[in-house]
Short mmCIF file of C-alpha atoms in Angstrom, two decimals:
data_model
loop_
_atom_site.label_atom_id
_atom_site.label_comp_id
_atom_site.label_asym_id
_atom_site.label_seq_id
_atom_site.Cartn_x
_atom_site.Cartn_y
_atom_site.Cartn_z
CA ASN A 1 -96.66 -91.48 -14.25
CA ALA A 2 -96.68 -87.47 -14.09
CA GLY A 3 -99.01 -87.65 -11.29
CA VAL A 4 -99.44 -83.99 -10.57
CA THR A 5 -98.48 -81.19 -12.61
CA GLN A 6 -98.70 -77.33 -12.16
CA THR A 7 -97.84 -74.67 -14.43
CA PRO A 8 -96.23 -72.64 -14.20
CA LYS A 9 -93.23 -73.11 -11.51
CA PHE A 10 -93.14 -68.99 -10.88
CA ARG A 11 -95.12 -66.29 -11.74
CA ILE A 12 -94.75 -62.35 -10.96
CA LEU A 13 -97.63 -60.25 -11.21
CA LYS A 14 -98.69 -56.45 -11.32
CA ILE A 15 -101.09 -55.51 -8.71
CA GLY A 16 -104.46 -55.85 -10.20
CA GLN A 17 -103.53 -58.26 -12.60
CA SER A 18 -105.56 -61.54 -13.17
CA MET A 19 -103.94 -65.34 -14.13
CA THR A 20 -104.88 -68.97 -14.18
CA LEU A 21 -102.74 -72.11 -12.28
CA GLN A 22 -103.05 -74.52 -13.85
CA CYS A 23 -103.33 -78.44 -12.59
CA THR A 24 -103.69 -81.57 -13.99
CA GLN A 25 -103.30 -85.08 -12.91
CA ASP A 26 -103.36 -88.30 -14.67
CA MET A 27 -103.66 -90.91 -11.55
CA ASN A 28 -107.84 -90.82 -11.90
CA HIS A 29 -108.38 -89.57 -8.52
CA ASN A 30 -111.60 -87.62 -7.96
CA TYR A 31 -110.55 -85.39 -5.44
CA MET A 32 -108.53 -82.24 -6.12
CA TYR A 33 -106.84 -79.48 -3.64
CA TRP A 34 -105.51 -76.26 -4.04
CA TYR A 35 -103.53 -74.99 -0.98
CA ARG A 36 -100.75 -71.82 -0.17
CA GLN A 37 -97.98 -71.68 1.94
CA ASP A 38 -96.63 -69.00 3.69
CA PRO A 39 -92.96 -68.02 4.77
CA GLY A 40 -92.65 -70.64 7.31
CA MET A 41 -95.68 -72.17 7.66
CA GLY A 42 -97.81 -74.61 6.93
CA LEU A 43 -100.20 -75.39 4.18
CA LYS A 44 -103.93 -73.91 4.10
CA LEU A 45 -106.82 -75.24 1.77
CA ILE A 46 -108.18 -72.78 -0.22
CA TYR A 47 -110.59 -74.90 -2.19
CA TYR A 48 -111.59 -78.46 -3.06
CA SER A 49 -113.69 -80.36 -5.53
CA VAL A 50 -114.39 -84.23 -5.26
CA GLY A 51 -115.75 -84.58 -8.87
CA ALA A 52 -115.90 -82.67 -11.99
CA GLY A 53 -118.77 -80.13 -11.77
CA ILE A 54 -118.47 -80.22 -7.89
CA THR A 55 -115.97 -77.56 -6.00
CA ASP A 56 -116.07 -75.94 -2.22
CA LYS A 57 -114.37 -73.73 -0.12
CA GLY A 58 -111.46 -74.45 2.11
CA GLU A 59 -110.09 -72.07 5.03
CA VAL A 60 -108.40 -69.26 2.67
CA PRO A 61 -110.95 -68.58 -0.30
CA ASN A 62 -111.36 -64.86 -0.80
CA GLY A 63 -109.52 -62.97 -3.83
CA TYR A 64 -109.58 -67.07 -5.90
CA ASN A 65 -111.51 -68.96 -8.12
CA VAL A 66 -111.83 -72.69 -8.90
CA SER A 67 -113.55 -74.85 -11.50
CA ARG A 68 -113.84 -78.79 -12.33
CA SER A 69 -114.73 -78.86 -16.01
CA THR A 70 -112.75 -83.36 -16.28
CA THR A 71 -111.48 -84.86 -13.66
CA GLU A 72 -107.97 -84.10 -14.72
CA ASP A 73 -107.76 -80.59 -14.10
CA PHE A 74 -108.38 -77.81 -11.60
CA PRO A 75 -107.24 -74.38 -12.43
CA LEU A 76 -107.38 -71.61 -9.42
CA ARG A 77 -107.92 -68.28 -10.87
CA LEU A 78 -106.76 -64.63 -9.37
CA GLU A 79 -109.09 -62.48 -10.60
CA LEU A 80 -107.32 -59.33 -9.17
CA ALA A 81 -103.52 -60.03 -7.75
CA ALA A 82 -102.94 -58.39 -4.24
CA PRO A 83 -99.54 -58.43 -2.35
CA SER A 84 -101.26 -60.63 0.08
CA GLN A 85 -101.66 -63.33 -2.47
CA THR A 86 -97.86 -63.46 -2.37
CA SER A 87 -97.53 -67.54 -1.53
CA VAL A 88 -96.55 -70.80 -2.66
CA TYR A 89 -99.15 -72.87 -4.28
CA PHE A 90 -100.08 -76.48 -4.52
CA CYS A 91 -102.48 -78.22 -5.89
CA ALA A 92 -102.93 -82.39 -4.81
CA SER A 93 -105.05 -85.17 -5.86
CA SER A 94 -106.26 -88.02 -4.08
CA ASN A 95 -108.40 -90.93 -4.59
CA ARG A 96 -111.32 -91.24 -1.52
CA GLN A 97 -112.17 -94.90 -2.62
CA ALA A 98 -109.72 -96.72 -3.41
CA ASN A 99 -106.87 -94.55 -1.07
CA THR A 100 -107.42 -91.46 0.47
CA GLU A 101 -103.65 -90.63 0.46
CA ALA A 102 -102.88 -87.04 -1.64
CA PHE A 103 -100.07 -86.01 -4.21
CA PHE A 104 -99.09 -82.93 -4.40
CA GLY A 105 -97.45 -81.21 -7.40
CA GLN A 106 -94.64 -78.68 -7.38
CA GLY A 107 -95.79 -76.03 -6.06
CA THR A 108 -96.37 -72.54 -8.29
CA ARG A 109 -94.17 -69.47 -6.55
CA LEU A 110 -96.29 -66.32 -7.30
CA THR A 111 -94.69 -62.93 -6.45
CA VAL A 112 -97.39 -60.35 -6.23
CA VAL A 113 -95.72 -56.61 -6.63
CA GLY B 1 -111.70 -76.82 12.98
CA ILE B 2 -109.26 -79.71 14.10
CA GLN B 3 -105.98 -78.77 15.14
CA VAL B 4 -102.49 -79.99 15.15
CA GLU B 5 -99.19 -78.98 16.14
CA GLN B 6 -96.15 -79.95 15.55
CA SER B 7 -93.27 -80.43 17.95
CA PRO B 8 -89.96 -79.56 17.91
CA PRO B 9 -90.52 -76.48 15.70
CA ASP B 10 -86.65 -76.86 15.42
CA LEU B 11 -83.98 -79.44 15.23
CA ILE B 12 -80.77 -78.91 14.86
CA LEU B 13 -78.96 -82.41 14.75
CA GLN B 14 -75.21 -83.77 13.56
CA GLU B 15 -74.63 -86.42 11.23
CA GLY B 16 -75.43 -90.14 12.49
CA ALA B 17 -78.06 -88.66 15.62
CA ASN B 18 -81.23 -89.84 15.89
CA SER B 19 -84.22 -88.01 16.42
CA THR B 20 -88.07 -88.38 16.96
CA LEU B 21 -90.69 -85.93 15.76
CA ARG B 22 -94.42 -85.70 17.34
CA CYS B 23 -97.73 -84.82 15.73
CA ASN B 24 -100.59 -84.19 18.26
CA PHE B 25 -104.22 -83.40 16.61
CA SER B 26 -107.38 -82.59 18.31
CA ASP B 27 -109.53 -85.26 16.71
CA SER B 28 -110.29 -87.95 14.98
CA VAL B 29 -109.13 -88.44 11.97
CA ASN B 30 -109.09 -91.24 8.63
CA ASN B 31 -106.29 -89.84 7.21
CA LEU B 32 -102.30 -88.68 8.24
CA GLN B 33 -99.69 -88.78 5.84
CA TRP B 34 -96.39 -87.03 6.88
CA PHE B 35 -94.13 -85.18 4.50
CA HIS B 36 -90.92 -84.11 3.24
CA GLN B 37 -90.35 -80.23 2.43
CA ASN B 38 -86.86 -80.39 0.67
CA PRO B 39 -85.41 -76.89 0.15
CA TRP B 40 -86.25 -76.38 -3.24
CA GLY B 41 -89.85 -76.80 -1.75
CA GLN B 42 -90.68 -79.69 -2.67
CA LEU B 43 -93.41 -81.91 -1.17
CA ILE B 44 -92.65 -85.78 -0.73
CA ASN B 45 -94.82 -88.04 0.72
CA LEU B 46 -93.19 -90.21 3.30
CA PHE B 47 -95.91 -92.13 5.17
CA TYR B 48 -99.72 -92.02 4.67
CA ILE B 49 -100.52 -93.56 8.73
CA PRO B 50 -103.82 -92.99 9.97
CA SER B 51 -102.78 -95.57 12.37
CA GLY B 52 -100.09 -98.75 13.05
CA THR B 53 -96.48 -98.50 12.40
CA LYS B 54 -94.82 -98.53 8.88
CA GLN B 55 -90.98 -98.36 8.29
CA ASN B 56 -89.01 -97.35 5.36
CA GLY B 57 -85.65 -97.82 5.64
CA ARG B 58 -84.05 -94.80 8.10
CA LEU B 59 -87.62 -93.80 8.36
CA SER B 60 -90.73 -95.40 10.45
CA ALA B 61 -93.78 -93.68 11.80
CA THR B 62 -96.08 -94.64 14.61
CA THR B 63 -99.70 -93.41 15.14
CA VAL B 64 -101.48 -93.83 17.88
CA ALA B 65 -104.80 -92.80 16.87
CA THR B 66 -106.77 -93.37 20.09
CA GLU B 67 -104.44 -91.19 22.10
CA ARG B 68 -104.39 -88.54 18.71
CA TYR B 69 -100.61 -88.45 18.19
CA SER B 70 -98.15 -89.83 15.67
CA LEU B 71 -94.07 -89.41 15.81
CA LEU B 72 -91.77 -89.70 13.16
CA TYR B 73 -88.48 -91.25 13.93
CA ILE B 74 -85.25 -90.66 11.52
CA SER B 75 -82.64 -92.87 12.26
CA SER B 76 -78.96 -92.37 11.57
CA SER B 77 -79.39 -88.97 10.22
CA GLN B 78 -77.93 -87.90 6.86
CA THR B 79 -77.50 -84.03 5.57
CA THR B 80 -80.53 -84.82 2.55
CA ASP B 81 -82.46 -85.14 5.57
CA SER B 82 -82.88 -81.79 6.43
CA GLY B 83 -85.54 -79.72 5.52
CA VAL B 84 -89.24 -79.59 7.12
CA TYR B 85 -91.24 -82.34 8.09
CA PHE B 86 -94.91 -81.45 8.05
CA CYS B 87 -98.08 -84.05 9.48
CA ALA B 88 -101.41 -83.95 8.10
CA VAL B 89 -104.79 -85.24 9.05
CA ALA B 90 -108.08 -85.08 7.92
CA PRO B 91 -110.95 -85.76 10.20
CA GLU B 92 -113.09 -86.43 6.21
CA SER B 93 -112.04 -85.64 3.35
CA THR B 94 -109.50 -83.13 3.41
CA LEU B 95 -106.13 -82.04 5.18
CA THR B 96 -105.03 -80.09 7.59
CA PHE B 97 -102.04 -79.50 8.44
CA GLY B 98 -99.09 -78.79 11.39
CA LYS B 99 -97.24 -75.70 10.94
CA GLY B 100 -93.92 -78.46 10.85
CA THR B 101 -90.74 -79.38 12.45
CA MET B 102 -87.83 -77.67 10.65
CA LEU B 103 -84.61 -80.38 11.14
CA LEU B 104 -80.90 -79.14 9.65
CA VAL B 105 -78.27 -82.45 9.70
CA SER B 106 -74.85 -80.89 9.80
CA PRO B 107 -72.15 -82.70 8.47
#
């Protein structure tokens, strides 16, 4: 059972480039989340989804977009990368109906130069 | 939104010592989790504990929901316990994280 899988693990982007961070989970969880972690800080919520076709903004959504076409996948899109988006990104999932414990992926370390 | 405060912010221990980490939160919650972020950055689930007491080996946790705090106990600490410990709470469906307690256990 792989849990929550994120790709890539590391990426360097130039200012203005775009990329998609991939997240997939195999636990049939209906809730999925994207967080970012800046140095010395806790995690902040970017976007979340309560099920396929439904997404909502978190605390820090500016500069990001998401989609949720399937239960398993929840990609995060950066359209015009900025240095302020240098961070570690974590994807998570949980099952609201049965068990609200959230499980996290291993993170994607992104540097924008 | 809900506020989450963790204390202490930093803690240095000798191997074998015990410690207590605290998490205070400002509103009622349906979910409370403790995580350990290891030196490689991985977030490891320690406890899902919106109320009550749980134990797992040398670690235990207690949440007093009516008084809006949770405690994480680490006994007989080991160098592998080093890292950052996060408390995260959810009034409804999304977790809000505290800033963490950085723990260093020296041999």
